Amino acid sequence: MGAMERFSFLLVVMVLSITQSHADDQNVDWWSETVPYEMGMQKMTKLHFYLHENITGDYPTAVKIAEAPGANISATGFGELYMMDNPLTEGPDPNSRLVGRAQGLYGSSEMNELSLIMGVSLVFTGNNKFNGSTINVFTGNPITHKEREFAIVGGTGYFRHAHGFISAKTYRRRGKNAIVEYDCTIVHYYSAFNNISVIKV
Ligand SMILES: *[C@@H]1O[C@H](CO)[C@@H](O)[C@H](O)[C@H]1NC(C)=O
Ligand SMILES: *[C@@H]1O[C@H](CO)[C@@H](O)[C@H](O)[C@H]1NC(C)=O
Ligand SMILES: *[C@@H]1O[C@H](CO)[C@@H](O)[C@H](O)[C@H]1NC(C)=O
C-alpha cells in the first residue's frame, strides 16, 4: 500500500468504527452531538437596589439553620450557617418598590475576621422585563469592610450566561440587621438564546 491508500484505508476504518459506536448507542437519547456555537454579542445591564436583612425582628428574613460545635465561642461565629430570603428594594427605604429577593445561604467562613461565604440567587420581580430572571452570586463577603466586591457567576432568563460583579456597600447597620446597597454590572448573552427562550424581550 502506498501512503495515500494507507491513509484512505485508515479513514474507512475510522468512519466504520464511528458508525459502529453509533449503532451501539442507538437507544441512547440523553445527549446530542457537540457542535461549534457562536455566542453572539454580549450585553451589559446595570442594576442598582438595596438589600434588607432583618435577623432580630418578628419576621426574620434570615435565620440560623446550623452551627458547628464551638461556633458559639468563636469571636467571628466561625461555622454558623444561615438561610436568607431578603427583600431587594429600589431605594434604601424598606417600603420603597420591591424589585426582587435575595435567596440563598451564607456562612461564617473566617476564623480571624468577620467574613461570610455566600451562595445566593437574586430573583427579580420588579418589572415585566426582568420578571423571573435571576443572577447567581457565589462570593466571599467581608462584612466589616464598608465596600465589598461580589462575583456574579451565572444567570437565568434575561440574564443567561451572566458574569460580572457587584459593588456592595453597607448603607445602614443596626445590631445584626442591615441595609446593603448593591450596584451590579452584569454582562450576559441574552440575544444568542432568543430562539430557545421562553422569555421575550
Ligand atoms: C425588622 O424588624 C423590626 C422589628 O420587628 C421591624 O420594626 C422592621 O420594620 C423590620 N424591617 C424590615 C425591613 O422588615
Ligand atoms: C455552645 O454550644 C454547645 C453545643 O454545641 C453547648 O454545649 C454550650 O453550652 C454552648 N456554649 C455557650 C457559651 O452557649
Ligand atoms: C411576574 O410574573 C408573575 C408570575 O408569572 C406575575 O404574577 C406577576 O404579575 C409578574 N410581575 C410583573 C411586575 O410583571
PDB file of C-alpha atoms and ligand atoms in Angstrom:
ATOM      1  CA  MET A   1       0.000   0.000   0.000  1.00  0.00           C
ATOM      2  CA  GLY A   2       1.188   3.488  -0.844  1.00  0.00           C
ATOM      3  CA  ALA A   3       0.867   6.285   1.664  1.00  0.00           C
ATOM      4  CA  MET A   4      -2.329   7.570   0.085  1.00  0.00           C
ATOM      5  CA  GLU A   5      -4.015   4.128   0.073  1.00  0.00           C
ATOM      6  CA  ARG A   6      -2.976   3.509   3.656  1.00  0.00           C
ATOM      7  CA  PHE A   7      -4.484   6.874   4.586  1.00  0.00           C
ATOM      8  CA  SER A   8      -7.801   6.096   2.795  1.00  0.00           C
ATOM      9  CA  PHE A   9      -7.869   2.669   4.438  1.00  0.00           C
ATOM     10  CA  LEU A  10      -7.430   4.248   7.891  1.00  0.00           C
ATOM     11  CA  LEU A  11     -10.166   6.763   7.087  1.00  0.00           C
ATOM     12  CA  VAL A  12     -12.587   3.970   6.120  1.00  0.00           C
ATOM     13  CA  VAL A  13     -11.749   2.087   9.344  1.00  0.00           C
ATOM     14  CA  MET A  14     -12.346   5.242  11.387  1.00  0.00           C
ATOM     15  CA  VAL A  15     -15.672   6.015   9.698  1.00  0.00           C
ATOM     16  CA  LEU A  16     -16.770   2.410  10.158  1.00  0.00           C
ATOM     17  CA  SER A  17     -15.857   2.416  13.834  1.00  0.00           C
ATOM     18  CA  ILE A  18     -17.708   5.729  14.390  1.00  0.00           C
ATOM     19  CA  THR A  19     -20.766   4.319  12.614  1.00  0.00           C
ATOM     20  CA  GLN A  20     -20.390   1.174  14.719  1.00  0.00           C
ATOM     21  CA  SER A  21     -20.235   3.068  18.024  1.00  0.00           C
ATOM     22  CA  HIS A  22     -23.361   4.998  16.989  1.00  0.00           C
ATOM     23  CA  ALA A  23     -25.125   1.749  16.210  1.00  0.00           C
ATOM     24  CA  ASP A  24     -24.188   0.535  19.699  1.00  0.00           C
ATOM     25  CA  ASP A  25     -25.619   3.748  21.147  1.00  0.00           C
ATOM     26  CA  GLN A  26     -28.799   3.799  19.126  1.00  0.00           C
ATOM     27  CA  ASN A  27     -31.014   3.537  22.195  1.00  0.00           C
ATOM     28  CA  VAL A  28     -29.205   6.365  23.932  1.00  0.00           C
ATOM     29  CA  ASP A  29     -31.032   9.663  23.583  1.00  0.00           C
ATOM     30  CA  TRP A  30     -29.910  11.752  26.517  1.00  0.00           C
ATOM     31  CA  TRP A  31     -27.178  13.595  24.625  1.00  0.00           C
ATOM     32  CA  SER A  32     -26.641  15.373  21.329  1.00  0.00           C
ATOM     33  CA  GLU A  33     -23.605  15.924  19.155  1.00  0.00           C
ATOM     34  CA  THR A  34     -21.252  18.684  20.256  1.00  0.00           C
ATOM     35  CA  VAL A  35     -21.267  21.364  17.573  1.00  0.00           C
ATOM     36  CA  PRO A  36     -19.474  24.690  17.088  1.00  0.00           C
ATOM     37  CA  TYR A  37     -21.515  27.531  18.533  1.00  0.00           C
ATOM     38  CA  GLU A  38     -21.233  31.287  18.125  1.00  0.00           C
ATOM     39  CA  MET A  39     -22.378  33.184  21.228  1.00  0.00           C
ATOM     40  CA  GLY A  40     -23.285  36.464  19.519  1.00  0.00           C
ATOM     41  CA  MET A  41     -22.882  39.892  21.037  1.00  0.00           C
ATOM     42  CA  GLN A  42     -22.641  40.263  24.801  1.00  0.00           C
ATOM     43  CA  LYS A  43     -24.955  42.712  26.536  1.00  0.00           C
ATOM     44  CA  MET A  44     -24.376  44.706  29.659  1.00  0.00           C
ATOM     45  CA  THR A  45     -27.074  45.673  32.144  1.00  0.00           C
ATOM     46  CA  LYS A  46     -26.591  47.669  35.328  1.00  0.00           C
ATOM     47  CA  LEU A  47     -28.909  47.269  38.293  1.00  0.00           C
ATOM     48  CA  HIS A  48     -28.997  49.262  41.496  1.00  0.00           C
ATOM     49  CA  PHE A  49     -31.038  48.368  44.575  1.00  0.00           C
ATOM     50  CA  TYR A  50     -30.933  47.831  48.343  1.00  0.00           C
ATOM     51  CA  LEU A  51     -30.995  44.560  50.281  1.00  0.00           C
ATOM     52  CA  HIS A  52     -32.725  44.454  53.664  1.00  0.00           C
ATOM     53  CA  GLU A  53     -31.729  41.837  56.197  1.00  0.00           C
ATOM     54  CA  ASN A  54     -33.769  41.560  59.367  1.00  0.00           C
ATOM     55  CA  ILE A  55     -32.460  38.864  61.709  1.00  0.00           C
ATOM     56  CA  THR A  56     -33.884  40.044  65.012  1.00  0.00           C
ATOM     57  CA  GLY A  57     -37.377  41.231  64.011  1.00  0.00           C
ATOM     58  CA  ASP A  58     -40.657  39.351  64.491  1.00  0.00           C
ATOM     59  CA  TYR A  59     -40.459  38.211  60.870  1.00  0.00           C
ATOM     60  CA  PRO A  60     -36.771  37.469  60.329  1.00  0.00           C
ATOM     61  CA  THR A  61     -35.659  37.388  56.679  1.00  0.00           C
ATOM     62  CA  ALA A  62     -32.507  35.419  57.573  1.00  0.00           C
ATOM     63  CA  VAL A  63     -32.372  32.528  60.045  1.00  0.00           C
ATOM     64  CA  LYS A  64     -29.611  30.426  61.504  1.00  0.00           C
ATOM     65  CA  ILE A  65     -30.024  26.845  60.255  1.00  0.00           C
ATOM     66  CA  ALA A  66     -26.873  25.156  61.559  1.00  0.00           C
ATOM     67  CA  GLU A  67     -23.919  25.737  63.811  1.00  0.00           C
ATOM     68  CA  ALA A  68     -20.676  23.822  64.300  1.00  0.00           C
ATOM     69  CA  PRO A  69     -19.778  22.785  67.847  1.00  0.00           C
ATOM     70  CA  GLY A  70     -17.765  25.701  69.214  1.00  0.00           C
ATOM     71  CA  ALA A  71     -19.208  28.292  66.811  1.00  0.00           C
ATOM     72  CA  ASN A  72     -20.859  29.922  69.824  1.00  0.00           C
ATOM     73  CA  ILE A  73     -17.475  30.645  71.451  1.00  0.00           C
ATOM     74  CA  SER A  74     -15.774  31.795  68.231  1.00  0.00           C
ATOM     75  CA  ALA A  75     -15.347  35.602  68.087  1.00  0.00           C
ATOM     76  CA  THR A  76     -16.265  35.502  64.373  1.00  0.00           C
ATOM     77  CA  GLY A  77     -19.057  32.910  64.651  1.00  0.00           C
ATOM     78  CA  PHE A  78     -16.915  30.620  62.506  1.00  0.00           C
ATOM     79  CA  GLY A  79     -19.062  27.647  61.469  1.00  0.00           C
ATOM     80  CA  GLU A  80     -22.525  29.284  61.623  1.00  0.00           C
ATOM     81  CA  LEU A  81     -24.793  28.789  58.621  1.00  0.00           C
ATOM     82  CA  TYR A  82     -27.814  30.953  57.694  1.00  0.00           C
ATOM     83  CA  MET A  83     -30.614  30.824  55.128  1.00  0.00           C
ATOM     84  CA  MET A  84     -31.872  34.131  53.732  1.00  0.00           C
ATOM     85  CA  ASP A  85     -34.863  35.388  51.789  1.00  0.00           C
ATOM     86  CA  ASN A  86     -34.094  39.091  51.914  1.00  0.00           C
ATOM     87  CA  PRO A  87     -36.177  41.699  50.063  1.00  0.00           C
ATOM     88  CA  LEU A  88     -34.489  43.914  47.442  1.00  0.00           C
ATOM     89  CA  THR A  89     -35.980  47.378  47.037  1.00  0.00           C
ATOM     90  CA  GLU A  90     -35.469  50.280  44.668  1.00  0.00           C
ATOM     91  CA  GLY A  91     -34.479  52.711  47.424  1.00  0.00           C
ATOM     92  CA  PRO A  92     -32.988  52.451  50.932  1.00  0.00           C
ATOM     93  CA  ASP A  93     -36.481  52.783  52.468  1.00  0.00           C
ATOM     94  CA  PRO A  94     -37.778  49.223  53.147  1.00  0.00           C
ATOM     95  CA  ASN A  95     -41.209  50.414  51.955  1.00  0.00           C
ATOM     96  CA  SER A  96     -39.931  51.540  48.552  1.00  0.00           C
ATOM     97  CA  ARG A  97     -40.752  49.449  45.471  1.00  0.00           C
ATOM     98  CA  LEU A  98     -39.842  45.739  45.788  1.00  0.00           C
ATOM     99  CA  VAL A  99     -37.639  44.712  42.827  1.00  0.00           C
ATOM    100  CA  GLY A 100     -36.758  41.158  43.886  1.00  0.00           C
ATOM    101  CA  ARG A 101     -35.449  38.906  46.627  1.00  0.00           C
ATOM    102  CA  ALA A 102     -32.028  37.509  47.588  1.00  0.00           C
ATOM    103  CA  GLN A 103     -32.493  33.824  48.337  1.00  0.00           C
ATOM    104  CA  GLY A 104     -29.719  31.532  49.489  1.00  0.00           C
ATOM    105  CA  LEU A 105     -27.166  30.544  52.036  1.00  0.00           C
ATOM    106  CA  TYR A 106     -24.334  32.230  53.818  1.00  0.00           C
ATOM    107  CA  GLY A 107     -21.957  31.007  56.456  1.00  0.00           C
ATOM    108  CA  SER A 108     -19.291  32.471  58.643  1.00  0.00           C
ATOM    109  CA  SER A 109     -16.109  31.346  56.907  1.00  0.00           C
ATOM    110  CA  GLU A 110     -13.194  33.078  58.588  1.00  0.00           C
ATOM    111  CA  MET A 111     -11.620  32.408  61.958  1.00  0.00           C
ATOM    112  CA  ASN A 112      -9.826  35.756  62.383  1.00  0.00           C
ATOM    113  CA  GLU A 113     -12.132  38.270  60.705  1.00  0.00           C
ATOM    114  CA  LEU A 114     -15.920  38.524  60.495  1.00  0.00           C
ATOM    115  CA  SER A 115     -16.493  37.350  56.928  1.00  0.00           C
ATOM    116  CA  LEU A 116     -19.078  35.311  55.071  1.00  0.00           C
ATOM    117  CA  ILE A 117     -19.176  32.955  52.128  1.00  0.00           C
ATOM    118  CA  MET A 118     -22.447  33.477  50.213  1.00  0.00           C
ATOM    119  CA  GLY A 119     -24.247  31.436  47.575  1.00  0.00           C
ATOM    120  CA  VAL A 120     -27.294  33.479  46.612  1.00  0.00           C
ATOM    121  CA  SER A 121     -29.813  33.721  43.790  1.00  0.00           C
ATOM    122  CA  LEU A 122     -31.096  37.273  43.174  1.00  0.00           C
ATOM    123  CA  VAL A 123     -34.621  36.733  41.836  1.00  0.00           C
ATOM    124  CA  PHE A 124     -36.129  39.759  40.077  1.00  0.00           C
ATOM    125  CA  THR A 125     -39.850  40.532  40.056  1.00  0.00           C
ATOM    126  CA  GLY A 126     -39.879  44.331  39.923  1.00  0.00           C
ATOM    127  CA  ASN A 127     -40.776  44.802  36.250  1.00  0.00           C
ATOM    128  CA  ASN A 128     -42.022  42.815  33.293  1.00  0.00           C
ATOM    129  CA  LYS A 129     -38.622  42.783  31.556  1.00  0.00           C
ATOM    130  CA  PHE A 130     -36.675  41.005  34.308  1.00  0.00           C
ATOM    131  CA  ASN A 131     -39.580  39.182  35.983  1.00  0.00           C
ATOM    132  CA  GLY A 132     -38.491  35.661  36.995  1.00  0.00           C
ATOM    133  CA  SER A 133     -34.916  36.141  35.778  1.00  0.00           C
ATOM    134  CA  THR A 134     -32.063  35.601  38.225  1.00  0.00           C
ATOM    135  CA  ILE A 135     -28.424  36.412  38.731  1.00  0.00           C
ATOM    136  CA  ASN A 136     -26.412  33.985  40.771  1.00  0.00           C
ATOM    137  CA  VAL A 137     -23.746  35.108  43.163  1.00  0.00           C
ATOM    138  CA  PHE A 138     -21.076  32.981  44.786  1.00  0.00           C
ATOM    139  CA  THR A 139     -18.687  35.113  46.729  1.00  0.00           C
ATOM    140  CA  GLY A 140     -16.816  35.999  49.866  1.00  0.00           C
ATOM    141  CA  ASN A 141     -18.306  38.894  51.837  1.00  0.00           C
ATOM    142  CA  PRO A 142     -16.057  40.563  54.431  1.00  0.00           C
ATOM    143  CA  ILE A 143     -18.990  42.407  56.022  1.00  0.00           C
ATOM    144  CA  THR A 144     -16.947  44.751  58.229  1.00  0.00           C
ATOM    145  CA  HIS A 145     -15.437  46.410  55.126  1.00  0.00           C
ATOM    146  CA  LYS A 146     -17.536  49.378  54.078  1.00  0.00           C
ATOM    147  CA  GLU A 147     -17.166  48.431  50.386  1.00  0.00           C
ATOM    148  CA  ARG A 148     -17.036  44.865  49.079  1.00  0.00           C
ATOM    149  CA  GLU A 149     -16.982  43.282  45.632  1.00  0.00           C
ATOM    150  CA  PHE A 150     -19.073  40.196  44.883  1.00  0.00           C
ATOM    151  CA  ALA A 151     -18.713  37.814  41.930  1.00  0.00           C
ATOM    152  CA  ILE A 152     -21.659  37.116  39.615  1.00  0.00           C
ATOM    153  CA  VAL A 153     -21.127  33.559  38.372  1.00  0.00           C
ATOM    154  CA  GLY A 154     -24.277  32.893  36.336  1.00  0.00           C
ATOM    155  CA  GLY A 155     -27.825  33.835  35.492  1.00  0.00           C
ATOM    156  CA  THR A 156     -31.139  32.657  34.094  1.00  0.00           C
ATOM    157  CA  GLY A 157     -33.856  34.072  31.823  1.00  0.00           C
ATOM    158  CA  TYR A 158     -32.916  37.567  30.666  1.00  0.00           C
ATOM    159  CA  PHE A 159     -29.505  37.096  32.312  1.00  0.00           C
ATOM    160  CA  ARG A 160     -28.486  33.758  30.782  1.00  0.00           C
ATOM    161  CA  HIS A 161     -24.723  33.146  30.857  1.00  0.00           C
ATOM    162  CA  ALA A 162     -24.255  36.131  33.164  1.00  0.00           C
ATOM    163  CA  HIS A 163     -20.935  37.087  34.605  1.00  0.00           C
ATOM    164  CA  GLY A 164     -19.901  40.294  36.268  1.00  0.00           C
ATOM    165  CA  PHE A 165     -19.565  41.883  39.648  1.00  0.00           C
ATOM    166  CA  ILE A 166     -21.452  43.726  42.371  1.00  0.00           C
ATOM    167  CA  SER A 167     -20.085  46.659  44.336  1.00  0.00           C
ATOM    168  CA  ALA A 168     -21.746  46.303  47.735  1.00  0.00           C
ATOM    169  CA  LYS A 169     -21.786  48.965  50.450  1.00  0.00           C
ATOM    170  CA  THR A 170     -23.340  48.826  53.894  1.00  0.00           C
ATOM    171  CA  TYR A 171     -25.925  51.603  53.902  1.00  0.00           C
ATOM    172  CA  ARG A 172     -27.003  51.126  57.500  1.00  0.00           C
ATOM    173  CA  ARG A 173     -26.361  48.570  60.218  1.00  0.00           C
ATOM    174  CA  ARG A 174     -28.423  48.274  63.397  1.00  0.00           C
ATOM    175  CA  GLY A 175     -27.060  45.427  65.512  1.00  0.00           C
ATOM    176  CA  LYS A 176     -27.466  42.340  63.346  1.00  0.00           C
ATOM    177  CA  ASN A 177     -29.866  43.985  60.889  1.00  0.00           C
ATOM    178  CA  ALA A 178     -28.513  45.749  57.848  1.00  0.00           C
ATOM    179  CA  ILE A 179     -29.397  47.585  54.658  1.00  0.00           C
ATOM    180  CA  VAL A 180     -26.843  46.984  51.902  1.00  0.00           C
ATOM    181  CA  GLU A 181     -26.565  48.937  48.649  1.00  0.00           C
ATOM    182  CA  TYR A 182     -25.971  46.727  45.587  1.00  0.00           C
ATOM    183  CA  ASP A 183     -24.520  48.178  42.380  1.00  0.00           C
ATOM    184  CA  CYS A 184     -24.496  45.360  39.785  1.00  0.00           C
ATOM    185  CA  THR A 185     -22.648  45.239  36.468  1.00  0.00           C
ATOM    186  CA  ILE A 186     -23.995  42.224  34.588  1.00  0.00           C
ATOM    187  CA  VAL A 187     -22.575  41.000  31.279  1.00  0.00           C
ATOM    188  CA  HIS A 188     -24.886  38.474  29.611  1.00  0.00           C
ATOM    189  CA  TYR A 189     -25.692  36.854  26.269  1.00  0.00           C
ATOM    190  CA  TYR A 190     -29.432  37.142  26.085  1.00  0.00           C
ATOM    191  CA  SER A 191     -29.716  37.563  22.295  1.00  0.00           C
ATOM    192  CA  ALA A 192     -27.769  34.377  21.489  1.00  0.00           C
ATOM    193  CA  PHE A 193     -30.544  32.320  23.051  1.00  0.00           C
ATOM    194  CA  ASN A 194     -33.624  34.066  21.673  1.00  0.00           C
ATOM    195  CA  ASN A 195     -34.536  31.037  19.599  1.00  0.00           C
ATOM    196  CA  ILE A 196     -34.666  28.652  22.562  1.00  0.00           C
ATOM    197  CA  SER A 197     -36.045  31.129  25.084  1.00  0.00           C
ATOM    198  CA  VAL A 198     -39.485  31.156  26.621  1.00  0.00           C
ATOM    199  CA  ILE A 199     -38.992  34.779  27.592  1.00  0.00           C
ATOM    200  CA  LYS A 200     -39.381  37.554  25.013  1.00  0.00           C
ATOM    201  CA  VAL A 201     -37.636  40.910  25.401  1.00  0.00           C
TER     202      VAL A 201
HETATM  203  C1  LIG B   1     -37.334  44.436  61.017  1.00  0.00           C
HETATM  204  O1  LIG B   1     -37.953  44.033  62.211  1.00  0.00           O
HETATM  205  C2  LIG B   1     -38.385  45.107  63.038  1.00  0.00           C
HETATM  206  C3  LIG B   1     -38.934  44.531  64.333  1.00  0.00           C
HETATM  207  O2  LIG B   1     -39.905  43.536  64.107  1.00  0.00           O
HETATM  208  C4  LIG B   1     -39.444  45.912  62.274  1.00  0.00           C
HETATM  209  O3  LIG B   1     -39.833  47.037  63.036  1.00  0.00           O
HETATM  210  C5  LIG B   1     -38.857  46.394  60.946  1.00  0.00           C
HETATM  211  O4  LIG B   1     -39.835  47.029  60.186  1.00  0.00           O
HETATM  212  C6  LIG B   1     -38.311  45.222  60.179  1.00  0.00           C
HETATM  213  N1  LIG B   1     -37.655  45.693  58.969  1.00  0.00           N
HETATM  214  C7  LIG B   1     -37.873  45.133  57.792  1.00  0.00           C
HETATM  215  C8  LIG B   1     -37.089  45.705  56.654  1.00  0.00           C
HETATM  216  O5  LIG B   1     -38.639  44.207  57.611  1.00  0.00           O
HETATM  217  C1  LIG B   2     -22.184  26.210  72.861  1.00  0.00           C
HETATM  218  O1  LIG B   2     -22.844  25.148  72.214  1.00  0.00           O
HETATM  219  C2  LIG B   2     -22.640  23.888  72.814  1.00  0.00           C
HETATM  220  C3  LIG B   2     -23.310  22.859  71.932  1.00  0.00           C
HETATM  221  O2  LIG B   2     -22.750  22.873  70.651  1.00  0.00           O
HETATM  222  C4  LIG B   2     -23.212  23.918  74.223  1.00  0.00           C
HETATM  223  O3  LIG B   2     -22.980  22.658  74.851  1.00  0.00           O
HETATM  224  C5  LIG B   2     -22.561  25.026  75.050  1.00  0.00           C
HETATM  225  O4  LIG B   2     -23.195  25.141  76.290  1.00  0.00           O
HETATM  226  C6  LIG B   2     -22.683  26.360  74.288  1.00  0.00           C
HETATM  227  N1  LIG B   2     -21.910  27.378  74.979  1.00  0.00           N
HETATM  228  C7  LIG B   2     -22.388  28.599  75.197  1.00  0.00           C
HETATM  229  C8  LIG B   2     -21.423  29.559  75.878  1.00  0.00           C
HETATM  230  O5  LIG B   2     -23.502  28.955  74.836  1.00  0.00           O
HETATM  231  C1  LIG B   3     -44.249  38.451  37.297  1.00  0.00           C
HETATM  232  O1  LIG B   3     -44.687  37.125  36.992  1.00  0.00           O
HETATM  233  C2  LIG B   3     -45.679  36.664  37.885  1.00  0.00           C
HETATM  234  C3  LIG B   3     -45.919  35.183  37.583  1.00  0.00           C
HETATM  235  O2  LIG B   3     -45.901  34.928  36.211  1.00  0.00           O
HETATM  236  C4  LIG B   3     -46.924  37.523  37.743  1.00  0.00           C
HETATM  237  O3  LIG B   3     -47.926  37.080  38.646  1.00  0.00           O
HETATM  238  C5  LIG B   3     -46.563  38.969  38.073  1.00  0.00           C
HETATM  239  O4  LIG B   3     -47.658  39.819  37.865  1.00  0.00           O
HETATM  240  C6  LIG B   3     -45.408  39.443  37.206  1.00  0.00           C
HETATM  241  N1  LIG B   3     -44.958  40.758  37.687  1.00  0.00           N
HETATM  242  C7  LIG B   3     -44.579  41.740  36.872  1.00  0.00           C
HETATM  243  C8  LIG B   3     -44.173  43.006  37.524  1.00  0.00           C
HETATM  244  O5  LIG B   3     -44.517  41.618  35.649  1.00  0.00           O
END
